[in-house]
């Protein structure tokens, strides 16, 4: 048995609910699916479903792959097979609702709502039903009680009630309801944008602009491009609710349901650029990088999400392992007119990953210049790290000292400067005191604990260092630096077997440049007076 298909005598297969068919298209689709070649997989599943139009097995795989590719025809065809056989997944009802709203088919909308109420998305049914009622010209607010239902349902009901109050012309009530819901998270940002679009559509531009305060890139872009806003509709409500769900799911691992939610939103609002951003992220994290790049490419320069899409393209390329294209994209973005400190900082981070430390230092210097009076300790810590790794210690020391001066109670800044100075034998007593302070501020930070232990070790107090290093190693067993330090401490107190064990553990995760040093330690112990490069 092969996933519901049985091999025939002449190399054919028989679907368990259909006639004998050629296995080639299905097999090729499965192989392409496994290799992440979405378009080839979709073509194969499409052909296989034509050959076995009743096969639930083929339809199930075709449905998920078509969702990833955005092939609406195959989505609907495979979904029809699954629904006929009672095998449709829970997200199918949301897609059906989107189709019904797009076709203005009220009976089909109500039928989809009934199915939604019997599945895992039941908590969203009241809000969805309210938008359907609004689209049909009915009273959208009667059944939408924000105090009823479970906590997640109450939150959705409250958000959609605020939007529906604005959509129904009850502006003041809607704004009051909205203010009680807004915070600083992504969901609140999306809610502010959605409400601002509705307010602008109702001719209340001043209220819309008041909602769009802040320096977030999307908010800034919407402030200047709000125009006449949007007119409320069932399509508007459905798409925004589905994207709210998809954004929540995006905080975890990507799932096929995330993509289904976004595709349903795009079915009723094909030009929704927020949906395209979420789709690109979901596809990228599902190893479908080319599809993700195409989704981002569809977000044009006039969109408020254009700048975010350019950022996202770099993330997608990095996830795909295409660091060269990511670096080129980040370089162009940082050099473009209007580029800001964040663009330079991102470029510096990519240069660090590529071990181009001098270039990273230039980028971080540019970031500091661009940020002006808003410079923080983190900017100087990044610059100091790049200069340190570029072996430009005097310049690195100055940058790190500025970081500590700006944030004298920041453990990361204290840790980096003090550890680097101790490694070079500079201001050892003062630096050890800094590390003791950093450890008191961040007692559970394994890196800080390791640094303090190493300070004790370097000043001749291996017995005091050892328990701290053991604690740090338990917290981060895969940290090669901690494992090597622990091995050095074991050796110093005469525990040679445990020392070699720790060095071998360090060698497993070591960078290529560290393997020779660790091999020498394992063979003969540390060289007296030697310092790590």
CSV table of C-alpha atoms in Angstrom, one decimal, residues 47-440:
chain,number,residue,atom,x,y,z
A,47,UNK,CA,-2.3,15.7,-13.4
A,48,UNK,CA,-2.6,13.0,-10.8
A,49,UNK,CA,-5.9,14.4,-9.6
A,50,UNK,CA,-7.2,14.5,-13.2
A,51,UNK,CA,-6.3,10.8,-13.5
A,52,UNK,CA,-7.8,9.8,-10.1
A,53,UNK,CA,-10.5,12.5,-9.5
A,54,UNK,CA,-11.9,10.6,-6.5
A,55,UNK,CA,-8.6,9.9,-4.6
A,56,UNK,CA,-8.6,11.4,-1.2
A,57,UNK,CA,-4.9,10.8,-0.9
A,58,UNK,CA,-4.0,12.7,-4.0
A,59,UNK,CA,-6.5,15.5,-3.2
A,60,UNK,CA,-5.1,15.9,0.3
A,61,UNK,CA,-1.6,16.4,-1.0
A,62,UNK,CA,-2.8,18.5,-3.9
A,63,UNK,CA,-4.7,20.8,-1.6
A,64,UNK,CA,-1.7,21.6,0.6
A,65,UNK,CA,0.7,22.1,-2.3
A,66,UNK,CA,-1.8,24.2,-4.2
A,67,UNK,CA,-2.2,26.4,-1.1
A,68,UNK,CA,1.5,27.0,-1.0
A,69,UNK,CA,1.7,27.8,-4.7
A,70,UNK,CA,-1.5,29.9,-4.7
A,71,UNK,CA,-3.2,27.7,-7.4
A,72,UNK,CA,-6.8,28.6,-6.8
A,73,UNK,CA,-8.2,26.2,-9.4
A,74,UNK,CA,-6.4,23.2,-7.9
A,75,UNK,CA,-7.3,24.4,-4.3
A,76,UNK,CA,-11.0,24.3,-5.2
A,77,UNK,CA,-10.8,21.0,-7.2
A,78,UNK,CA,-8.9,19.1,-4.5
A,79,UNK,CA,-11.1,20.7,-1.7
A,80,UNK,CA,-14.3,19.5,-3.5
A,81,UNK,CA,-13.0,15.9,-3.4
A,82,UNK,CA,-12.1,16.2,0.3
A,83,UNK,CA,-15.5,17.8,1.2
A,84,UNK,CA,-17.4,15.1,-0.7
A,85,UNK,CA,-15.6,12.4,1.3
A,86,UNK,CA,-15.9,14.1,4.7
A,87,UNK,CA,-12.1,14.7,4.8
A,88,UNK,CA,-11.9,18.5,4.5
A,89,UNK,CA,-9.5,20.1,7.0
A,90,UNK,CA,-10.8,22.7,9.4
A,91,UNK,CA,-9.3,25.6,7.4
A,92,UNK,CA,-11.4,24.6,4.4
A,93,UNK,CA,-14.5,26.2,5.9
A,94,UNK,CA,-12.7,29.5,6.0
A,95,UNK,CA,-11.7,29.2,2.4
A,96,UNK,CA,-15.3,28.4,1.6
A,97,UNK,CA,-16.5,31.5,3.4
A,98,UNK,CA,-14.0,33.6,1.5
A,99,UNK,CA,-15.2,32.2,-1.8
A,100,UNK,CA,-18.8,32.8,-0.8
A,101,UNK,CA,-18.1,36.4,0.1
A,102,UNK,CA,-16.3,37.0,-3.1
A,103,UNK,CA,-19.3,35.6,-5.0
A,104,UNK,CA,-21.8,37.5,-2.8
A,105,UNK,CA,-23.5,34.2,-2.1
A,106,UNK,CA,-25.3,34.7,1.2
A,107,UNK,CA,-26.6,31.1,1.6
A,108,UNK,CA,-23.1,29.7,1.0
A,109,UNK,CA,-21.7,32.2,3.5
A,110,UNK,CA,-24.2,31.0,6.2
A,111,UNK,CA,-23.4,27.4,5.4
A,112,UNK,CA,-19.7,28.0,5.8
A,113,UNK,CA,-20.3,29.8,9.1
A,114,UNK,CA,-22.2,26.8,10.4
A,115,UNK,CA,-19.2,24.5,9.6
A,116,UNK,CA,-16.8,27.0,11.2
A,117,UNK,CA,-18.9,26.9,14.4
A,118,UNK,CA,-18.4,23.1,14.6
A,119,UNK,CA,-14.6,23.2,14.3
A,120,UNK,CA,-11.5,24.6,16.0
A,121,UNK,CA,-12.2,28.2,14.7
A,122,UNK,CA,-15.5,28.3,16.6
A,123,UNK,CA,-14.1,31.2,18.7
A,124,UNK,CA,-14.1,33.4,15.6
A,125,UNK,CA,-17.6,32.5,14.4
A,126,UNK,CA,-19.4,35.4,16.2
A,127,UNK,CA,-17.1,38.0,14.7
A,128,UNK,CA,-17.3,36.4,11.2
A,129,UNK,CA,-21.1,36.2,11.4
A,130,UNK,CA,-21.2,39.9,12.3
A,131,UNK,CA,-19.2,40.9,9.2
A,132,UNK,CA,-21.4,38.7,7.1
A,133,UNK,CA,-24.5,40.4,8.5
A,134,UNK,CA,-22.9,43.8,7.9
A,135,UNK,CA,-22.2,42.9,4.3
A,136,UNK,CA,-25.8,41.8,3.9
A,137,UNK,CA,-27.1,45.1,5.2
A,138,UNK,CA,-28.3,43.6,8.6
A,139,UNK,CA,-27.6,44.5,12.2
A,140,UNK,CA,-24.0,43.4,12.7
A,141,UNK,CA,-23.7,44.2,16.4
A,142,UNK,CA,-26.7,42.5,17.9
A,143,UNK,CA,-25.1,39.1,18.5
A,144,UNK,CA,-21.5,40.4,19.0
A,145,UNK,CA,-21.2,40.7,22.8
A,146,UNK,CA,-17.6,41.2,23.8
A,147,UNK,CA,-18.3,39.9,27.3
A,148,UNK,CA,-19.4,36.5,26.1
A,149,UNK,CA,-17.4,33.4,25.2
A,150,UNK,CA,-13.9,32.2,26.1
A,151,UNK,CA,-11.1,34.7,26.6
A,152,UNK,CA,-9.8,34.4,23.0
A,153,UNK,CA,-13.3,34.8,21.6
A,154,UNK,CA,-13.9,37.8,23.8
A,155,UNK,CA,-10.7,39.5,22.5
A,156,UNK,CA,-11.7,38.9,18.8
A,157,UNK,CA,-15.3,40.0,19.5
A,158,UNK,CA,-14.1,43.2,21.2
A,159,UNK,CA,-11.7,44.1,18.3
A,160,UNK,CA,-14.2,43.4,15.6
A,161,UNK,CA,-17.0,45.2,17.5
A,162,UNK,CA,-14.8,48.4,17.6
A,163,UNK,CA,-14.2,48.1,13.9
A,164,UNK,CA,-17.9,47.4,13.2
A,165,UNK,CA,-19.0,50.4,15.3
A,166,UNK,CA,-16.8,52.6,13.1
A,167,UNK,CA,-18.0,50.9,9.9
A,168,UNK,CA,-21.6,51.4,11.0
A,169,UNK,CA,-21.1,55.2,11.5
A,170,UNK,CA,-21.0,55.1,15.3
A,171,UNK,CA,-17.6,56.7,15.2
A,172,UNK,CA,-17.3,58.0,18.8
A,173,UNK,CA,-18.4,54.7,20.3
A,174,UNK,CA,-16.0,52.8,18.0
A,175,UNK,CA,-13.0,55.0,18.9
A,176,UNK,CA,-13.7,54.7,22.7
A,177,UNK,CA,-14.0,50.9,22.3
A,178,UNK,CA,-10.8,50.8,20.3
A,179,UNK,CA,-8.7,52.8,22.8
A,180,UNK,CA,-9.3,50.2,25.5
A,181,UNK,CA,-7.8,47.5,23.3
A,182,UNK,CA,-4.6,49.2,22.0
A,183,UNK,CA,-1.2,48.2,23.2
A,184,UNK,CA,2.3,48.1,21.7
A,185,UNK,CA,2.2,44.6,20.1
A,186,UNK,CA,1.8,43.7,16.5
A,187,UNK,CA,-1.9,42.9,16.9
A,188,UNK,CA,-2.5,46.4,18.2
A,189,UNK,CA,-0.5,48.0,15.3
A,190,UNK,CA,-2.6,46.1,12.8
A,191,UNK,CA,-5.8,47.1,14.6
A,192,UNK,CA,-4.8,50.8,14.6
A,193,UNK,CA,-4.1,50.6,10.8
A,194,UNK,CA,-7.4,48.8,10.1
A,195,UNK,CA,-9.4,51.3,12.2
A,196,UNK,CA,-7.5,54.3,10.6
A,197,UNK,CA,-8.4,53.0,7.1
A,198,UNK,CA,-12.1,52.8,8.1
A,199,UNK,CA,-12.1,56.2,9.7
A,200,UNK,CA,-10.5,57.8,6.6
A,201,UNK,CA,-13.2,56.0,4.5
A,202,UNK,CA,-15.8,57.7,6.7
A,203,UNK,CA,-14.2,61.1,6.2
A,204,UNK,CA,-12.7,61.3,9.6
A,205,UNK,CA,-9.1,61.8,8.5
A,206,UNK,CA,-8.1,63.7,11.7
A,207,UNK,CA,-9.1,60.7,13.9
A,208,UNK,CA,-7.3,58.4,11.5
A,209,UNK,CA,-4.1,60.4,11.7
A,210,UNK,CA,-4.4,60.5,15.5
A,211,UNK,CA,-4.3,56.7,15.6
A,212,UNK,CA,-1.2,56.6,13.4
A,213,UNK,CA,1.2,58.1,15.8
A,214,UNK,CA,4.7,56.7,16.3
A,215,UNK,CA,7.9,55.9,14.4
A,216,UNK,CA,7.1,52.4,13.2
A,217,UNK,CA,7.9,52.2,9.5
A,218,UNK,CA,4.4,51.0,8.5
A,219,UNK,CA,2.7,53.6,10.7
A,220,UNK,CA,4.8,56.4,9.2
A,221,UNK,CA,4.1,55.2,5.7
A,222,UNK,CA,0.3,54.9,6.3
A,223,UNK,CA,0.2,58.5,7.8
A,224,UNK,CA,1.4,59.9,4.4
A,225,UNK,CA,-0.6,57.5,2.2
A,226,UNK,CA,-3.9,57.0,4.0
A,227,UNK,CA,-5.8,58.9,1.3
A,228,UNK,CA,-9.5,58.2,1.3
A,229,UNK,CA,-9.1,55.0,3.3
A,230,UNK,CA,-11.3,52.0,2.6
A,231,UNK,CA,-15.0,51.3,2.6
A,232,UNK,CA,-16.2,48.7,5.0
A,233,UNK,CA,-17.4,45.3,3.7
A,234,UNK,CA,-17.7,41.7,4.7
A,235,UNK,CA,-14.5,41.1,2.6
A,236,UNK,CA,-12.6,43.7,4.7
A,237,UNK,CA,-13.7,42.2,8.0
A,238,UNK,CA,-13.0,38.6,6.9
A,239,UNK,CA,-9.5,39.3,5.5
A,240,UNK,CA,-8.5,41.4,8.6
A,241,UNK,CA,-9.7,38.7,11.0
A,242,UNK,CA,-8.0,35.9,9.1
A,243,UNK,CA,-4.7,37.9,9.0
A,244,UNK,CA,-5.0,38.5,12.8
A,245,UNK,CA,-5.2,34.7,13.2
A,246,UNK,CA,-2.3,34.1,10.8
A,247,UNK,CA,-0.2,36.7,12.6
A,248,UNK,CA,-0.8,35.0,15.9
A,249,UNK,CA,0.2,31.6,14.4
A,250,UNK,CA,3.3,33.2,12.9
A,251,UNK,CA,4.8,33.6,16.3
A,252,UNK,CA,5.3,29.8,16.4
A,253,UNK,CA,6.4,27.3,13.8
A,254,UNK,CA,4.7,27.7,10.4
A,255,UNK,CA,1.9,25.3,9.6
A,256,UNK,CA,-0.2,24.6,6.5
A,257,UNK,CA,-3.1,26.3,8.4
A,258,UNK,CA,-1.2,29.6,8.4
A,259,UNK,CA,-0.9,29.5,4.7
A,260,UNK,CA,-4.6,28.6,4.3
A,261,UNK,CA,-5.7,31.5,6.4
A,262,UNK,CA,-3.6,33.9,4.3
A,263,UNK,CA,-4.8,32.5,1.0
A,264,UNK,CA,-8.4,32.9,2.2
A,265,UNK,CA,-7.7,36.5,3.0
A,266,UNK,CA,-6.1,37.1,-0.4
A,267,UNK,CA,-9.1,35.5,-2.0
A,268,UNK,CA,-11.3,38.3,-0.9
A,269,UNK,CA,-8.6,41.1,-0.9
A,270,UNK,CA,-6.1,40.2,-3.6
A,271,UNK,CA,-4.2,43.5,-3.2
A,272,UNK,CA,-3.8,43.2,0.6
A,273,UNK,CA,0.0,43.8,1.1
A,274,UNK,CA,-0.1,42.9,4.8
A,275,UNK,CA,-1.3,39.4,3.6
A,276,UNK,CA,1.6,39.2,1.1
A,277,UNK,CA,4.1,39.9,3.9
A,278,UNK,CA,2.6,37.2,6.1
A,279,UNK,CA,2.5,34.8,3.2
A,280,UNK,CA,6.2,35.4,2.4
A,281,UNK,CA,7.2,34.8,6.0
A,282,UNK,CA,5.2,31.5,6.2
A,283,UNK,CA,6.5,30.3,2.9
A,284,UNK,CA,10.1,31.2,3.7
A,285,UNK,CA,9.9,29.3,7.0
A,286,UNK,CA,8.4,26.4,5.1
A,287,UNK,CA,11.5,26.3,2.8
A,288,UNK,CA,9.5,27.7,-0.1
A,289,UNK,CA,11.9,30.7,-0.6
A,290,UNK,CA,11.1,31.4,-4.3
A,291,UNK,CA,7.4,31.6,-3.6
A,292,UNK,CA,8.2,33.9,-0.7
A,293,UNK,CA,10.3,36.2,-2.9
A,294,UNK,CA,7.5,36.4,-5.5
A,295,UNK,CA,5.0,37.4,-2.8
A,296,UNK,CA,7.3,40.2,-1.7
A,297,UNK,CA,8.0,41.3,-5.2
A,298,UNK,CA,4.2,41.9,-5.6
A,299,UNK,CA,4.4,44.6,-2.9
A,300,UNK,CA,5.1,47.7,-5.0
A,301,UNK,CA,6.9,51.0,-4.1
A,302,UNK,CA,3.7,52.8,-3.5
A,303,UNK,CA,2.6,50.4,-0.7
A,304,UNK,CA,3.0,51.4,2.9
A,305,UNK,CA,4.5,47.9,3.4
A,306,UNK,CA,7.2,48.4,0.7
A,307,UNK,CA,10.1,49.2,3.0
A,308,UNK,CA,9.1,46.3,5.3
A,309,UNK,CA,9.0,44.0,2.2
A,310,UNK,CA,12.6,45.0,1.3
A,311,UNK,CA,13.7,44.1,4.8
A,312,UNK,CA,11.8,40.8,4.6
A,313,UNK,CA,13.5,39.9,1.3
A,314,UNK,CA,16.9,40.0,3.1
A,315,UNK,CA,15.5,37.7,5.8
A,316,UNK,CA,14.1,35.3,3.2
A,317,UNK,CA,17.4,35.1,1.4
A,318,UNK,CA,19.3,34.5,4.6
A,319,UNK,CA,16.9,31.7,5.6
A,320,UNK,CA,17.4,30.1,2.2
A,321,UNK,CA,21.2,30.1,2.8
A,322,UNK,CA,21.8,32.7,0.0
A,323,UNK,CA,24.0,34.9,2.1
A,324,UNK,CA,25.6,36.5,-1.0
A,325,UNK,CA,22.3,37.8,-2.4
A,326,UNK,CA,21.2,38.8,1.1
A,327,UNK,CA,24.4,40.9,1.5
A,328,UNK,CA,23.9,42.5,-1.9
A,329,UNK,CA,20.3,43.4,-1.1
A,330,UNK,CA,21.3,44.8,2.4
A,331,UNK,CA,24.1,46.8,0.8
A,332,UNK,CA,21.8,48.4,-1.7
A,333,UNK,CA,19.2,49.1,0.9
A,334,UNK,CA,21.6,50.8,3.2
A,335,UNK,CA,22.9,53.0,0.3
A,336,UNK,CA,19.5,54.0,-1.0
A,337,UNK,CA,18.1,57.5,-0.5
A,338,UNK,CA,16.4,57.8,2.8
A,339,UNK,CA,18.2,54.8,4.3
A,340,UNK,CA,18.3,55.0,8.1
A,341,UNK,CA,20.3,53.6,11.0
A,342,UNK,CA,18.5,50.3,11.0
A,343,UNK,CA,19.5,49.7,7.4
A,344,UNK,CA,23.2,50.2,8.3
A,345,UNK,CA,22.9,48.1,11.4
A,346,UNK,CA,21.4,45.2,9.5
A,347,UNK,CA,24.2,45.4,6.9
A,348,UNK,CA,26.7,45.4,9.7
A,349,UNK,CA,25.2,42.2,11.1
A,350,UNK,CA,25.4,40.5,7.8
A,351,UNK,CA,29.1,41.5,7.4
A,352,UNK,CA,29.8,40.1,10.8
A,353,UNK,CA,28.2,36.8,9.8
A,354,UNK,CA,30.4,36.8,6.7
A,355,UNK,CA,33.4,37.5,8.9
A,356,UNK,CA,34.1,40.8,7.0
A,357,UNK,CA,34.8,42.6,10.3
A,358,UNK,CA,36.3,45.8,8.9
A,359,UNK,CA,33.2,46.2,6.6
A,360,UNK,CA,31.0,45.5,9.6
A,361,UNK,CA,32.8,48.3,11.6
A,362,UNK,CA,32.2,50.7,8.8
A,363,UNK,CA,28.5,49.8,8.7
A,364,UNK,CA,28.1,50.2,12.4
A,365,UNK,CA,29.9,53.5,12.4
A,366,UNK,CA,27.5,54.7,9.7
A,367,UNK,CA,24.6,53.5,11.9
A,368,UNK,CA,25.9,55.6,14.8
A,369,UNK,CA,26.2,58.6,12.5
A,370,UNK,CA,22.7,58.2,11.2
A,371,UNK,CA,21.0,57.7,14.6
A,372,UNK,CA,22.5,60.9,15.9
A,373,UNK,CA,21.5,61.9,19.4
A,374,UNK,CA,19.5,58.7,19.9
A,375,UNK,CA,22.6,56.6,20.0
A,376,UNK,CA,22.5,53.8,22.6
A,377,UNK,CA,24.9,51.5,24.3
A,378,UNK,CA,23.9,48.7,21.8
A,379,UNK,CA,25.2,50.7,18.9
A,380,UNK,CA,28.7,51.1,20.5
A,381,UNK,CA,28.7,47.5,21.6
A,382,UNK,CA,28.1,46.3,18.0
A,383,UNK,CA,30.9,48.6,16.8
A,384,UNK,CA,33.2,47.5,19.5
A,385,UNK,CA,32.6,43.8,18.7
A,386,UNK,CA,33.3,44.4,15.0
A,387,UNK,CA,36.5,46.3,15.7
A,388,UNK,CA,37.6,43.7,18.3
A,389,UNK,CA,37.2,40.9,15.8
A,390,UNK,CA,39.0,43.0,13.1
A,391,UNK,CA,41.9,43.0,15.6
A,392,UNK,CA,41.7,46.8,16.1
A,393,UNK,CA,41.7,46.6,19.8
A,394,UNK,CA,42.5,50.2,20.7
A,395,UNK,CA,39.5,51.4,18.7
A,396,UNK,CA,37.4,48.6,20.0
A,397,UNK,CA,38.2,49.5,23.6
A,398,UNK,CA,37.1,53.1,23.0
A,399,UNK,CA,33.8,52.0,21.6
A,400,UNK,CA,33.2,49.5,24.4
A,401,UNK,CA,34.0,52.1,27.0
A,402,UNK,CA,31.4,54.4,25.4
A,403,UNK,CA,28.9,51.5,25.6
A,404,UNK,CA,29.5,51.1,29.3
A,405,UNK,CA,29.4,54.9,29.9
A,406,UNK,CA,26.0,55.0,28.3
A,407,UNK,CA,24.7,52.0,30.2
A,408,UNK,CA,26.7,51.3,33.4
A,409,UNK,CA,24.2,48.8,34.6
A,410,UNK,CA,23.9,46.8,31.3
A,411,UNK,CA,25.4,43.3,31.9
A,412,UNK,CA,26.2,42.7,28.2
A,413,UNK,CA,28.3,45.9,27.9
A,414,UNK,CA,30.1,45.3,31.2
A,415,UNK,CA,30.8,41.7,30.3
A,416,UNK,CA,32.3,42.4,26.8
A,417,UNK,CA,34.6,45.2,27.9
A,418,UNK,CA,35.8,43.5,31.1
A,419,UNK,CA,36.4,40.1,29.5
A,420,UNK,CA,38.3,41.6,26.6
A,421,UNK,CA,40.5,43.6,28.9
A,422,UNK,CA,41.2,40.6,31.1
A,423,UNK,CA,42.2,38.6,28.1
A,424,UNK,CA,44.7,41.3,27.3
A,425,UNK,CA,45.9,41.8,30.9
A,426,UNK,CA,44.5,45.3,31.1
A,427,UNK,CA,43.1,46.8,34.3
A,428,UNK,CA,42.5,43.3,35.6
A,429,UNK,CA,41.3,44.1,39.1
A,430,UNK,CA,38.9,46.8,37.8
A,431,UNK,CA,37.6,44.5,35.1
A,432,UNK,CA,37.1,41.6,37.5
A,433,UNK,CA,35.0,44.0,39.7
A,434,UNK,CA,33.0,44.9,36.6
A,435,UNK,CA,32.3,41.2,35.9
A,436,UNK,CA,31.2,40.6,39.5
A,437,UNK,CA,28.8,43.5,39.0
A,438,UNK,CA,27.6,42.1,35.7
A,439,UNK,CA,27.0,38.7,37.3
A,440,UNK,CA,25.0,40.2,40.1
